[in-house]
Coordinates of C-alpha atoms in Angstrom, one line a residue:
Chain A
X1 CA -17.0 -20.8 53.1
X2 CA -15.6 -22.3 56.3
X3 CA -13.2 -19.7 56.9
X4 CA -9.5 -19.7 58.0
X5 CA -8.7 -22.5 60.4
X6 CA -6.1 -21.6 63.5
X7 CA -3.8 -24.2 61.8
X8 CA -4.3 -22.4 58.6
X9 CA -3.1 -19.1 60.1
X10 CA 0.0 -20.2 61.9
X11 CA 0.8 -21.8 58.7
X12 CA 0.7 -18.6 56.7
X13 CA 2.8 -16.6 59.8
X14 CA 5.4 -19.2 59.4
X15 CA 5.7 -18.5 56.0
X16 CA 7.3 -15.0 56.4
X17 CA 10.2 -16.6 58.3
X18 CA 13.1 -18.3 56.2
X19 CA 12.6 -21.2 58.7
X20 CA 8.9 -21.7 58.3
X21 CA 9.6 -21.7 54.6
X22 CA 12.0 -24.3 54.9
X23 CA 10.2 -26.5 56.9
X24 CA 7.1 -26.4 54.6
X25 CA 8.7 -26.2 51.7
X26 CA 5.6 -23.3 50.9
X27 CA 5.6 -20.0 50.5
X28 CA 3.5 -16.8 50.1
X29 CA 2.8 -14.7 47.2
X30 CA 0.8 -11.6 48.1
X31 CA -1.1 -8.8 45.8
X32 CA -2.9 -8.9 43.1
X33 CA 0.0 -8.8 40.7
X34 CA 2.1 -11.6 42.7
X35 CA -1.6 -13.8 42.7
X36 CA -2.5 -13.2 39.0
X37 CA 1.2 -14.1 37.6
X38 CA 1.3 -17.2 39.9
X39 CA -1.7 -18.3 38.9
X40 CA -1.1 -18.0 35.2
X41 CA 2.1 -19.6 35.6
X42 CA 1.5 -22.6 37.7
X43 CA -2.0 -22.5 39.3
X44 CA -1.3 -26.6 40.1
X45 CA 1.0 -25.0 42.8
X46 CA -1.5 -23.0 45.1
X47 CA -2.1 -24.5 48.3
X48 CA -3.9 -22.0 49.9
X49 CA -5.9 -19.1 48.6
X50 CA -7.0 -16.1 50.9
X51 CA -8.9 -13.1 49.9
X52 CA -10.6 -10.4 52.0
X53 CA -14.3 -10.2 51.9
X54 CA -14.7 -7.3 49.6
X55 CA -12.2 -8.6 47.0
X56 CA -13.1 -9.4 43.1
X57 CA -11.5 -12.4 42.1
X58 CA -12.6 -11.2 38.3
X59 CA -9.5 -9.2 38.5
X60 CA -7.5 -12.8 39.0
X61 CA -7.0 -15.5 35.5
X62 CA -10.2 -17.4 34.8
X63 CA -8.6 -20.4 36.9
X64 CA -8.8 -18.7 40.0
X65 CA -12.8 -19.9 40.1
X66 CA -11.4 -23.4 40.1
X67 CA -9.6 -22.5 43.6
X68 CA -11.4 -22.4 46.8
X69 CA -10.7 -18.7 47.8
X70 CA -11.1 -18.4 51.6
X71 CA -12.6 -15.0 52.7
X72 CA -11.5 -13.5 55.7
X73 CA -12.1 -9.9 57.1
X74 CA -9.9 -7.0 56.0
X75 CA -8.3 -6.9 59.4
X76 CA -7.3 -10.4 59.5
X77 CA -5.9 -9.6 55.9
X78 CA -3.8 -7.0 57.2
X79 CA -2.1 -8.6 59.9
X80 CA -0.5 -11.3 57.6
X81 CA 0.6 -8.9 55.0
X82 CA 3.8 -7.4 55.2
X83 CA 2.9 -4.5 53.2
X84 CA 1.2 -1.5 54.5
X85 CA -1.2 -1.6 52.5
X86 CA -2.4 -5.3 51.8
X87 CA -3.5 -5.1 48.6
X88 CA -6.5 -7.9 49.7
X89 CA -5.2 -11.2 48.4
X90 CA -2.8 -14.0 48.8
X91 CA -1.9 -17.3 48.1
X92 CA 0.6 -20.4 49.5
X93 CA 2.0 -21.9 47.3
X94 CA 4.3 -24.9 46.8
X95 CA 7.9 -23.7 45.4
X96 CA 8.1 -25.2 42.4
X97 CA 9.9 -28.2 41.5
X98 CA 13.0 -27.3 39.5
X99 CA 14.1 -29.5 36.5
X100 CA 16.9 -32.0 37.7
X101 CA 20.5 -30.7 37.3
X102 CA 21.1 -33.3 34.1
X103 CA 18.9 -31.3 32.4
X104 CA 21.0 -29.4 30.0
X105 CA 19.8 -25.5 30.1
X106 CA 18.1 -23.9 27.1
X107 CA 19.3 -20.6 27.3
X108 CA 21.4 -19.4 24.9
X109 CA 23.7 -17.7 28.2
X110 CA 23.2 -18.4 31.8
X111 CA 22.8 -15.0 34.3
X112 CA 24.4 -15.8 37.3
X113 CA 23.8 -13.8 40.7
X114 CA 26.6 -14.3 43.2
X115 CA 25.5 -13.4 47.1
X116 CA 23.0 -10.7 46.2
X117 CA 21.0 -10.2 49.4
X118 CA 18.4 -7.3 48.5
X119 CA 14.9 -9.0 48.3
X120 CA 14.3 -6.2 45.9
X121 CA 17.6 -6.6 44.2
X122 CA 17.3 -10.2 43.5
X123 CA 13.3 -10.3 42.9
X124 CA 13.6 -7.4 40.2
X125 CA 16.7 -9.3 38.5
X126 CA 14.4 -12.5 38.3
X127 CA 11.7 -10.1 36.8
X128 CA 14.1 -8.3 34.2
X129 CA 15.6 -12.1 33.1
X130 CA 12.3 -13.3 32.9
X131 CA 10.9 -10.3 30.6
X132 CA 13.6 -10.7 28.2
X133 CA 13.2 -14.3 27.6
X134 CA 15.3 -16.2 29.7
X135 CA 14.0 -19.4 31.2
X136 CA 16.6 -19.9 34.0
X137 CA 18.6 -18.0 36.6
X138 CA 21.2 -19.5 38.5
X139 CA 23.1 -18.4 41.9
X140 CA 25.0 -19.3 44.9
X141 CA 24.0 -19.8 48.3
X142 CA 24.7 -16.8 51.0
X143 CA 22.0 -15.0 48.3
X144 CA 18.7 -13.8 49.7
X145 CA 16.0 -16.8 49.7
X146 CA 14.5 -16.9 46.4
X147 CA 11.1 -17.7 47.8
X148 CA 11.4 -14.4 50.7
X149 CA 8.3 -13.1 50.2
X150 CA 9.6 -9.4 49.3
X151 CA 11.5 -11.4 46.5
X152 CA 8.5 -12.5 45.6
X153 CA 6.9 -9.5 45.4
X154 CA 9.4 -7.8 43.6
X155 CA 9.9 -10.3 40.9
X156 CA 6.0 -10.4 40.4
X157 CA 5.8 -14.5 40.8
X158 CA 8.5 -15.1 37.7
X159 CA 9.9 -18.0 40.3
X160 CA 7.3 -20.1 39.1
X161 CA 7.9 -19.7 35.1
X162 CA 11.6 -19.8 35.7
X163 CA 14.2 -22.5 36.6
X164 CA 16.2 -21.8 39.4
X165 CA 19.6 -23.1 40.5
X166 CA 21.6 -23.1 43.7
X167 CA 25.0 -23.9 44.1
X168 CA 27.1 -23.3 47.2
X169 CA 29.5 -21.7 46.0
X170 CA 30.7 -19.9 42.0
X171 CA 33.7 -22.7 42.0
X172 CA 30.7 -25.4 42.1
X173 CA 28.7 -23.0 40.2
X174 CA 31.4 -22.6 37.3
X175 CA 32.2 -26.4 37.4
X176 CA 28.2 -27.1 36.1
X177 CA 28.7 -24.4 33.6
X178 CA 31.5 -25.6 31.7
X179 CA 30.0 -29.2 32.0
X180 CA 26.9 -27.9 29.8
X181 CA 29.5 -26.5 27.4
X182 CA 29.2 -22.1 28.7
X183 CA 32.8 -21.9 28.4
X184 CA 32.8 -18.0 28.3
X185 CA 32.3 -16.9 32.4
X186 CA 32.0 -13.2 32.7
X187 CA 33.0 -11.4 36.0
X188 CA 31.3 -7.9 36.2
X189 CA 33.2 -5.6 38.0
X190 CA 32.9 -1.6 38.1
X191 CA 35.7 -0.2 36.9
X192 CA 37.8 -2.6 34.6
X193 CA 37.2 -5.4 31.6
X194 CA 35.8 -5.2 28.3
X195 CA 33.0 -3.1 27.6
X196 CA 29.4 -4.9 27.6
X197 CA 28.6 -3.1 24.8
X198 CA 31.6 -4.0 22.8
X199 CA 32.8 -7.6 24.2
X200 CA 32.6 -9.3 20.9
X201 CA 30.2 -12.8 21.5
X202 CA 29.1 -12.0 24.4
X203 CA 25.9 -14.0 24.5
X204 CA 27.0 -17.4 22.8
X205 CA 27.4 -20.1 25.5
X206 CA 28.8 -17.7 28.3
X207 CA 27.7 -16.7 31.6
X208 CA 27.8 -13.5 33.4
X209 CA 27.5 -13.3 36.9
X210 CA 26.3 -10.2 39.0
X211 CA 28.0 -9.8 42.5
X212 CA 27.3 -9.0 46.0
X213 CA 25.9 -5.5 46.5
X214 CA 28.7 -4.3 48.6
X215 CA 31.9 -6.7 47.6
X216 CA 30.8 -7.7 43.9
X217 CA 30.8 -11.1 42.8
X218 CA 33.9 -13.5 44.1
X219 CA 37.0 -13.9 42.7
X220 CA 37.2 -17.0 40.0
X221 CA 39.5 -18.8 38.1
X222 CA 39.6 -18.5 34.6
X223 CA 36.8 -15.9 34.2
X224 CA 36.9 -12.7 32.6
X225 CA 36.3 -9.0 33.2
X226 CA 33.3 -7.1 32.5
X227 CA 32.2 -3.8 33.0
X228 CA 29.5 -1.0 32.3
X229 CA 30.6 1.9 31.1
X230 CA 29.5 5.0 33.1
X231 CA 30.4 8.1 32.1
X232 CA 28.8 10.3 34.9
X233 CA 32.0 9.1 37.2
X234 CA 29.6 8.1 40.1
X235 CA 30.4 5.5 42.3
X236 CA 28.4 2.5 40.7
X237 CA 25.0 1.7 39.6
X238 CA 22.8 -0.7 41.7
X239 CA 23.1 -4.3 41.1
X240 CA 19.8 -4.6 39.7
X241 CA 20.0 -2.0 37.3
X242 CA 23.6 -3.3 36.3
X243 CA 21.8 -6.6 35.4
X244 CA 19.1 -4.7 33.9
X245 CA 21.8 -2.9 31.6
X246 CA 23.6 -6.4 30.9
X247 CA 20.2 -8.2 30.3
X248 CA 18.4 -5.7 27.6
X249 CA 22.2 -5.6 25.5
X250 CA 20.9 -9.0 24.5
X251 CA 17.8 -8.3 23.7
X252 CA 19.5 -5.6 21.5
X253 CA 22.1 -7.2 19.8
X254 CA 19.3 -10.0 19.1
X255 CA 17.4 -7.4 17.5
X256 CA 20.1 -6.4 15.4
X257 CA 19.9 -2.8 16.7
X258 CA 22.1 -0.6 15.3
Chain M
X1 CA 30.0 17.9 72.6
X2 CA 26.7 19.8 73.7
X3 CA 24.2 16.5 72.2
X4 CA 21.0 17.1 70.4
X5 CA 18.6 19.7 72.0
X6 CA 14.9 18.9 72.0
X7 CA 14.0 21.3 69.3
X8 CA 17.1 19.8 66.9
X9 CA 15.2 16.3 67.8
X10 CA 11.9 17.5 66.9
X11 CA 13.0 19.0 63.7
X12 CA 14.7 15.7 62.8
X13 CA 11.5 13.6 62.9
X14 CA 9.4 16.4 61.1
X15 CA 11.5 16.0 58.2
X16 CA 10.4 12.4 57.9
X17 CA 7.0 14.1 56.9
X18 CA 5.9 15.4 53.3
X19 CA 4.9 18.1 55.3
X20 CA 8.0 18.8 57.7
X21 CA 10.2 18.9 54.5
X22 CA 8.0 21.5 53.3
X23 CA 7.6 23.6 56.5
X24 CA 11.4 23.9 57.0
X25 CA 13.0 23.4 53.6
X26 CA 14.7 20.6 55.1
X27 CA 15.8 17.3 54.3
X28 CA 17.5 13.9 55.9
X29 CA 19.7 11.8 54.1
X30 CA 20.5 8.6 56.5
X31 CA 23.1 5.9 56.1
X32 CA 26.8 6.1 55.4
X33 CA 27.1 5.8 51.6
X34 CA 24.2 8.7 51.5
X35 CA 25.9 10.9 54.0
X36 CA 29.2 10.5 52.1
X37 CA 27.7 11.6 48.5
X38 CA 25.9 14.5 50.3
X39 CA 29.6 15.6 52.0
X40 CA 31.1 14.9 48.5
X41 CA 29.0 16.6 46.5
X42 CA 27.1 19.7 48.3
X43 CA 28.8 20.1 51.8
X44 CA 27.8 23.9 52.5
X45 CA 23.9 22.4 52.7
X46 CA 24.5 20.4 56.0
X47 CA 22.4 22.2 58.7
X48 CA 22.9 19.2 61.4
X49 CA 25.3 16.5 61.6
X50 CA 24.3 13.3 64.0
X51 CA 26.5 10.1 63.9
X52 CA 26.6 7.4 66.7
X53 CA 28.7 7.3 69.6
X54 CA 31.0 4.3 67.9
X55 CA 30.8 6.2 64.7
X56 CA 33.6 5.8 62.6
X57 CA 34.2 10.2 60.7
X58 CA 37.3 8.8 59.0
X59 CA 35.0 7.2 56.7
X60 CA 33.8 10.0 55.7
X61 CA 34.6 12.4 52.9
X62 CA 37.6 14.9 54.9
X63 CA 35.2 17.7 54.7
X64 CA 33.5 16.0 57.8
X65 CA 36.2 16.8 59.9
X66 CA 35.1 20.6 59.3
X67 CA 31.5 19.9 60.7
X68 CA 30.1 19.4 64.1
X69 CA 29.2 16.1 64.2
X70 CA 26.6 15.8 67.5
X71 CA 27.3 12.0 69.0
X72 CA 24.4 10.3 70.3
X73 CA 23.6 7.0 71.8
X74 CA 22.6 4.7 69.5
X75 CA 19.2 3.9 70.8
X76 CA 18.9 7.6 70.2
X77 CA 19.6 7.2 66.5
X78 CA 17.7 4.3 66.1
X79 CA 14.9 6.0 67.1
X80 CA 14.9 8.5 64.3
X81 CA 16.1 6.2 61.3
X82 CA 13.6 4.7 59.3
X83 CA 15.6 1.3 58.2
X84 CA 15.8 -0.9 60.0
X85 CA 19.7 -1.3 60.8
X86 CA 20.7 2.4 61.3
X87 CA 24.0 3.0 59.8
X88 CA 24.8 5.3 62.7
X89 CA 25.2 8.8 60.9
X90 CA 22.8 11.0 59.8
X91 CA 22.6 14.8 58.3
X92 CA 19.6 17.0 58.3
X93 CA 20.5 19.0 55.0
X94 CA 19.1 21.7 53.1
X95 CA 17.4 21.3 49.8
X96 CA 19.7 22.4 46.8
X97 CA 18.5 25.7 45.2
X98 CA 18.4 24.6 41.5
X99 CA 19.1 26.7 38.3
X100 CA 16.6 29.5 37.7
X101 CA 13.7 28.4 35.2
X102 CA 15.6 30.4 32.9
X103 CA 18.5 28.7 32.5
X104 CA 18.6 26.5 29.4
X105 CA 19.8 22.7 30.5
X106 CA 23.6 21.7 29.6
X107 CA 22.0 18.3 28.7
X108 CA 22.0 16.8 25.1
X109 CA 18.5 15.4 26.5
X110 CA 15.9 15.9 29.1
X111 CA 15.1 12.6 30.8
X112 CA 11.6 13.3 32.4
X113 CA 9.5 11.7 35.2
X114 CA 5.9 12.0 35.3
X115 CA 4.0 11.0 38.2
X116 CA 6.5 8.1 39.3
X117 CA 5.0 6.9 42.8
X118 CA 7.5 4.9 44.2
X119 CA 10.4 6.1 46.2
X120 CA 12.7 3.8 45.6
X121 CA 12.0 3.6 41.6
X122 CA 12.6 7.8 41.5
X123 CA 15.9 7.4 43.4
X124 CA 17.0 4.6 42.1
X125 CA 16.3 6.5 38.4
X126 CA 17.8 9.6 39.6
X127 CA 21.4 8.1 40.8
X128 CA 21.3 6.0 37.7
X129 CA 20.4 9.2 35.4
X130 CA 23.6 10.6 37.4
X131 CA 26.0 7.8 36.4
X132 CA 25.1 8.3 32.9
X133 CA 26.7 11.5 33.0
X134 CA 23.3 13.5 33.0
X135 CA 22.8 16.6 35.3
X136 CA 19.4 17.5 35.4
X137 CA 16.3 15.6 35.9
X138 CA 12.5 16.8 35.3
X139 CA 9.2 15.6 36.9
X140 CA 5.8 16.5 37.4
X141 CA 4.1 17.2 40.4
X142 CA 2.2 14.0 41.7
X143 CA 5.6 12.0 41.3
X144 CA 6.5 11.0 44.8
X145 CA 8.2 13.9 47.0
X146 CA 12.2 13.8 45.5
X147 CA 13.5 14.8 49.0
X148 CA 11.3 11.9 50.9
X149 CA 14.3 10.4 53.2
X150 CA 13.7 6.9 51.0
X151 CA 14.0 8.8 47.7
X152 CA 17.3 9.9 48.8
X153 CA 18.7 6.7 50.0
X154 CA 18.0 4.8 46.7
X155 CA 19.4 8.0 45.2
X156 CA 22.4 7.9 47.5
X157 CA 22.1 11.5 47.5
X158 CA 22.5 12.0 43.9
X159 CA 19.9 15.2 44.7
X160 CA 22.6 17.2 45.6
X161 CA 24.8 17.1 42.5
X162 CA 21.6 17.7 39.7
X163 CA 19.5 20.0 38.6
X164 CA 15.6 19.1 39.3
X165 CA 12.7 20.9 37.6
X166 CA 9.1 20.2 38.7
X167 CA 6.1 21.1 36.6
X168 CA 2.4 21.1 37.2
X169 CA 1.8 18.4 34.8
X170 CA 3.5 16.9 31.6
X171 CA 1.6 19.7 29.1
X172 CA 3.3 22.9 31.2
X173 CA 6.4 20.9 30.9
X174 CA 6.7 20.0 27.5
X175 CA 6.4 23.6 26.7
X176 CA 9.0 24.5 28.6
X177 CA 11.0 21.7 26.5
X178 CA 10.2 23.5 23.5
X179 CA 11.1 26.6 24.7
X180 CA 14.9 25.5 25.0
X181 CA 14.3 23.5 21.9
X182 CA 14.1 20.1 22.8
X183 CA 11.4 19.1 20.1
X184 CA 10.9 15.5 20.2
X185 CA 9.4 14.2 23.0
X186 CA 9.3 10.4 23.5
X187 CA 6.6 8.6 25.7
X188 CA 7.8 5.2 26.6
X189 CA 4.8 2.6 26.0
X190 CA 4.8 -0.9 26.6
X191 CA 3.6 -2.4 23.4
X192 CA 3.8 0.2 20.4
X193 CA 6.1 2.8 18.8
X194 CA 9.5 2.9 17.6
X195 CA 12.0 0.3 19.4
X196 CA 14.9 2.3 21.8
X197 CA 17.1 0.5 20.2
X198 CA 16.9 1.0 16.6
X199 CA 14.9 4.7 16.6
X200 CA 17.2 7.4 15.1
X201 CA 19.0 10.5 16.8
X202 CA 17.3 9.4 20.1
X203 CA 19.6 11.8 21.8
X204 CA 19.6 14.6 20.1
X205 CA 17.8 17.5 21.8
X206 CA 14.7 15.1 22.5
X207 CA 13.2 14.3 25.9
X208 CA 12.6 10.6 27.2
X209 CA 9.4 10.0 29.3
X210 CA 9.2 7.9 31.9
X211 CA 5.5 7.4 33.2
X212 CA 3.5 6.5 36.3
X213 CA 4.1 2.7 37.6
X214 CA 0.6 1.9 36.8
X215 CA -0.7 4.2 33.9
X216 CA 2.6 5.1 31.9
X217 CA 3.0 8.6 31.2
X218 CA -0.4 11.0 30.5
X219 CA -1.5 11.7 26.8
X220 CA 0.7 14.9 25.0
X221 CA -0.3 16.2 21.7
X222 CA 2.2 15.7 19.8
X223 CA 4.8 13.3 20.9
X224 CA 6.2 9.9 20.0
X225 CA 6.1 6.6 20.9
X226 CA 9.2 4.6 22.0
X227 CA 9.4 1.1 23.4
X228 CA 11.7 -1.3 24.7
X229 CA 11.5 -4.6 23.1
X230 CA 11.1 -7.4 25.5
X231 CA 11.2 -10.7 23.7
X232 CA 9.9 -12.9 26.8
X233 CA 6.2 -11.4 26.5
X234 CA 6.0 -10.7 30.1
X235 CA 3.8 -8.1 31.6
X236 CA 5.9 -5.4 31.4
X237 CA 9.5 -4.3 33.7
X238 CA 9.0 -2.3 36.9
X239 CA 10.0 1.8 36.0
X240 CA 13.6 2.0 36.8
X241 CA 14.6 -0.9 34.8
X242 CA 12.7 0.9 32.2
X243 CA 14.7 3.8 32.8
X244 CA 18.3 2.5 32.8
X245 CA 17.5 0.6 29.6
X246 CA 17.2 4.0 28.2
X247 CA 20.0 6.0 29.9
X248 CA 22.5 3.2 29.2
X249 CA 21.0 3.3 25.2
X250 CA 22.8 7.0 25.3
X251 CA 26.0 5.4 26.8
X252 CA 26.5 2.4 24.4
X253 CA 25.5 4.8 21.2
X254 CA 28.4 7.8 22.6
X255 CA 30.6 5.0 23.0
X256 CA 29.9 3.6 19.2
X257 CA 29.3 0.6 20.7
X258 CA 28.8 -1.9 18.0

């Protein structure tokens, strides 16, 4: 129980700059939800663990005994945490390694995001992808940084069960599809295209790519049209629910619903 | 151009308070795209009107031009706004008076909330609820306050074009859902009952429960089970992705969506 070191603590500051993530190639996962899934995922990661004194670390997977949990006093708890209310633990990690661009993907279609900045936008997309099965997500640079922590947070730790891939821009991005054979490259856009409920093989080696909160995703050559319909005539859903609406259609038509 | 008076000023940053919004029967929706929905959709509620001095009121719905808009400097607005970036407009609006309890709901089903904590989650559910085409929404009290300033801006306003009920708790309301003869009333579960994808007349003068980001919904004799399949066994998908999964259901089964 020797405590936080100075070093230690800097460290951890850094860590909620994009620049300090960078540099260390670490990053922080806070909360007991964040911690738990991390831990379950890819324990082999953590770097450092930090808990404040009154925490139960029985809440966290059986592994977290095998981690050196450094307690520290609520106070110091709460000025690292970006939340209000510092729900008591958190770890640095090492961002995962991801598997080398050779690697053909597994997934049956690749979800794409294209320049969504919303930590919660982009975290709760990660989430969604990852509760439905997917194993990857893939997107271009000029998005938020994957490993933010509010992204993080938001996505509950799936970036360390997931493979991630960034690509400067969807021209690269499309190029690496069609090498792996998804042909099909989707386009959502708000008010025109085929129907996601309708568009006939919509899942079978294609990719659909979410766009930019405010423009939508870039223009592309060779891609298609797709579109949610929305009958209420409202402006537009939010990106994340959009993906959520595109992402659960699989799961649908994979159950054979009717 | 008379500028804010102290007592305007005051009033704005009461209504940043569960218990200024109460007091006065007053609410703020910040931020361009919120101010514009309001103007579109409920104009006669604006009480006060604040924009920055640079403010552009040509992006505005052309109602605006109709309503004293005070300038400030922007430190001034910054001051009040609780995002970071200010968008540099501002409207201090009061809250909708919705239908009289007596009034049976237009809708072919109730969506309901019960006890959903998080601001963003209940606006983002209420301006997706809206794009469905639905115009009422019902909660029960101990969900977070639906004319908080963040419930509004992840509703972009969408408060002002539906009806809202608010019950005691979930057994008050279901009676009042049988009263108008909505009879089926769906809790959604994580793990158990019948699949939103597959269950029969879903729609149909039923009502779809939402539940509490950490418990789900509270216990009610007599109502069903419904879950959303999620084939990567993940914990479970944060509330509003929940709730568009389900909305969007009702638009992909009136489209005959195959």
């Amino acid at each position: 129980m020797s405590g936080l070191s100075k070093k230690q603590e800097s460290l951890i500051k850094s860590l909620y700059t994009r620049h300090g993530r960078k540099k260390h190639n670490l990053c922080i996962c806070e909360g007991l939800r964040c911690c738990y899934e991390v831990l379950n995922l890819n324990p082999q990661l953590v770097e450092i663990a930090v808990c404040s004194e009154d925490f139960d670390l029985s809440t966290l997977p059986a592994v977290a005994s095998e981690i050196n949990f450094i307690r520290v006093p609520q106070e110091k708890m709460k000025s690292f945490s970006s939340t209000v209310a510092s729900q008591g633990v958190l770890v640095v990690a090492a961002k995962p390694e991801f598997s080398k661009s050779d690697d053909a993907p597994a997934d049956p279609y690749i979800f794409v995001l294209d320049r969504v900045m919303d930590p919660g936008n982009f975290g709760t997309i990660l989430r969604t992808a990852k509760s439905v099965g997917l194993t990857e997500l893939w997107f271009t640079a000029g998005s938020v940084d994957a490993f933010n922590d509010k992204v993080i947070r938001s996505a509950m730790g799936a970036q360390f069960g997931m493979t991630l891939r960034e690509f400067s821009d969807l021209d690269v991005l499309a190029e690496e599809l069609r090498r792996f054979g998804y042909n099909r490259i989707f386009r959502t856009t708000p008010h025109e295209g085929e129907s996601c409920f309708t568009a006939p093989d919509l899942f079978e080696k294609t990719a659909i790519i979410i766009g930019n909160e405010a423009n939508g995703a870039a223009e592309l050559d060779g891609s298609l049209s797709l579109t949610i319909p929305m009958p209420g005539n409202y402006e537009s859903i939010n990106a994340a629910q959009a993906a959520t609406v595109i992402l659960f259609e699989y799961v649908r038509r994979s159950e054979g619903g009717a």
